[in-house]
Amino acid sequence: MLSSYPHNHFLETDAMLLEFADDLDNLTGGSSSVGDNSGSSSQPPTTLIPRRRA
């Protein structure tokens, strides 16, 4: 049990990461044409300002 649990947990985490990557891909591809201008122009400045201050 002890030896199989961590391995099993890792596989579950890996699957979750893959699903998350899929969702991210869908969000990027789906809203790329719709929110590319508004999203792209709004996000970089908001992301860059806190990073430069920190």
PDB file of C-alpha atoms in Angstrom:
ATOM      1  CA  MET A   1       0.000   0.000   0.000  1.00  0.00           C
ATOM      2  CA  LEU A   2       2.728   2.445   0.944  1.00  0.00           C
ATOM      3  CA  SER A   3       4.652   1.846  -2.264  1.00  0.00           C
ATOM      4  CA  SER A   4       1.658   2.037  -4.604  1.00  0.00           C
ATOM      5  CA  TYR A   5      -0.013   5.101  -3.072  1.00  0.00           C
ATOM      6  CA  PRO A   6       2.614   7.726  -4.025  1.00  0.00           C
ATOM      7  CA  HIS A   7       2.836   6.290  -7.538  1.00  0.00           C
ATOM      8  CA  ASN A   8      -0.939   6.292  -7.866  1.00  0.00           C
ATOM      9  CA  HIS A   9      -1.093   9.839  -6.535  1.00  0.00           C
ATOM     10  CA  PHE A  10       1.511  10.919  -9.075  1.00  0.00           C
ATOM     11  CA  LEU A  11      -0.477   9.432 -11.928  1.00  0.00           C
ATOM     12  CA  GLU A  12      -3.615  11.227 -10.748  1.00  0.00           C
ATOM     13  CA  THR A  13      -1.749  14.527 -10.526  1.00  0.00           C
ATOM     14  CA  ASP A  14      -0.291  13.962 -13.987  1.00  0.00           C
ATOM     15  CA  ALA A  15      -3.748  13.322 -15.419  1.00  0.00           C
ATOM     16  CA  MET A  16      -5.063  16.467 -13.741  1.00  0.00           C
ATOM     17  CA  LEU A  17      -2.209  18.487 -15.217  1.00  0.00           C
ATOM     18  CA  LEU A  18      -2.958  17.090 -18.654  1.00  0.00           C
ATOM     19  CA  GLU A  19      -6.628  17.981 -18.281  1.00  0.00           C
ATOM     20  CA  PHE A  20      -5.674  21.461 -17.109  1.00  0.00           C
ATOM     21  CA  ALA A  21      -3.396  21.881 -20.132  1.00  0.00           C
ATOM     22  CA  ASP A  22      -6.291  20.824 -22.344  1.00  0.00           C
ATOM     23  CA  ASP A  23      -8.593  23.373 -20.734  1.00  0.00           C
ATOM     24  CA  LEU A  24      -5.935  26.042 -21.089  1.00  0.00           C
ATOM     25  CA  ASP A  25      -5.509  25.114 -24.745  1.00  0.00           C
ATOM     26  CA  ASN A  26      -9.249  25.344 -25.302  1.00  0.00           C
ATOM     27  CA  LEU A  27      -9.430  28.721 -23.572  1.00  0.00           C
ATOM     28  CA  THR A  28      -6.518  30.086 -25.573  1.00  0.00           C
ATOM     29  CA  GLY A  29      -7.764  28.707 -28.871  1.00  0.00           C
ATOM     30  CA  GLY A  30     -11.439  29.447 -28.256  1.00  0.00           C
ATOM     31  CA  SER A  31     -11.094  33.030 -27.060  1.00  0.00           C
ATOM     32  CA  SER A  32      -8.015  33.827 -29.127  1.00  0.00           C
ATOM     33  CA  SER A  33      -9.960  35.390 -31.982  1.00  0.00           C
ATOM     34  CA  VAL A  34     -12.610  36.913 -29.714  1.00  0.00           C
ATOM     35  CA  GLY A  35     -10.563  38.329 -26.842  1.00  0.00           C
ATOM     36  CA  ASP A  36      -7.138  38.563 -28.458  1.00  0.00           C
ATOM     37  CA  ASN A  37      -7.175  42.359 -28.664  1.00  0.00           C
ATOM     38  CA  SER A  38      -8.865  43.086 -25.343  1.00  0.00           C
ATOM     39  CA  GLY A  39      -7.218  40.211 -23.456  1.00  0.00           C
ATOM     40  CA  SER A  40      -3.732  40.674 -24.860  1.00  0.00           C
ATOM     41  CA  SER A  41      -3.665  44.447 -24.422  1.00  0.00           C
ATOM     42  CA  SER A  42      -5.094  44.250 -20.886  1.00  0.00           C
ATOM     43  CA  GLN A  43      -3.093  41.339 -19.480  1.00  0.00           C
ATOM     44  CA  PRO A  44       0.586  42.103 -20.283  1.00  0.00           C
ATOM     45  CA  PRO A  45       0.669  45.527 -18.547  1.00  0.00           C
ATOM     46  CA  THR A  46      -1.164  44.118 -15.519  1.00  0.00           C
ATOM     47  CA  THR A  47       1.294  41.215 -15.386  1.00  0.00           C
ATOM     48  CA  LEU A  48       4.433  43.261 -16.025  1.00  0.00           C
ATOM     49  CA  ILE A  49       3.771  45.998 -13.445  1.00  0.00           C
ATOM     50  CA  PRO A  50       3.573  43.686 -10.371  1.00  0.00           C
ATOM     51  CA  ARG A  51       6.555  41.669 -11.611  1.00  0.00           C
ATOM     52  CA  ARG A  52       8.729  44.763 -11.993  1.00  0.00           C
ATOM     53  CA  ARG A  53       7.734  46.108  -8.569  1.00  0.00           C
ATOM     54  CA  ALA A  54       8.330  42.742  -6.893  1.00  0.00           C
TER      55      ALA A  54
END
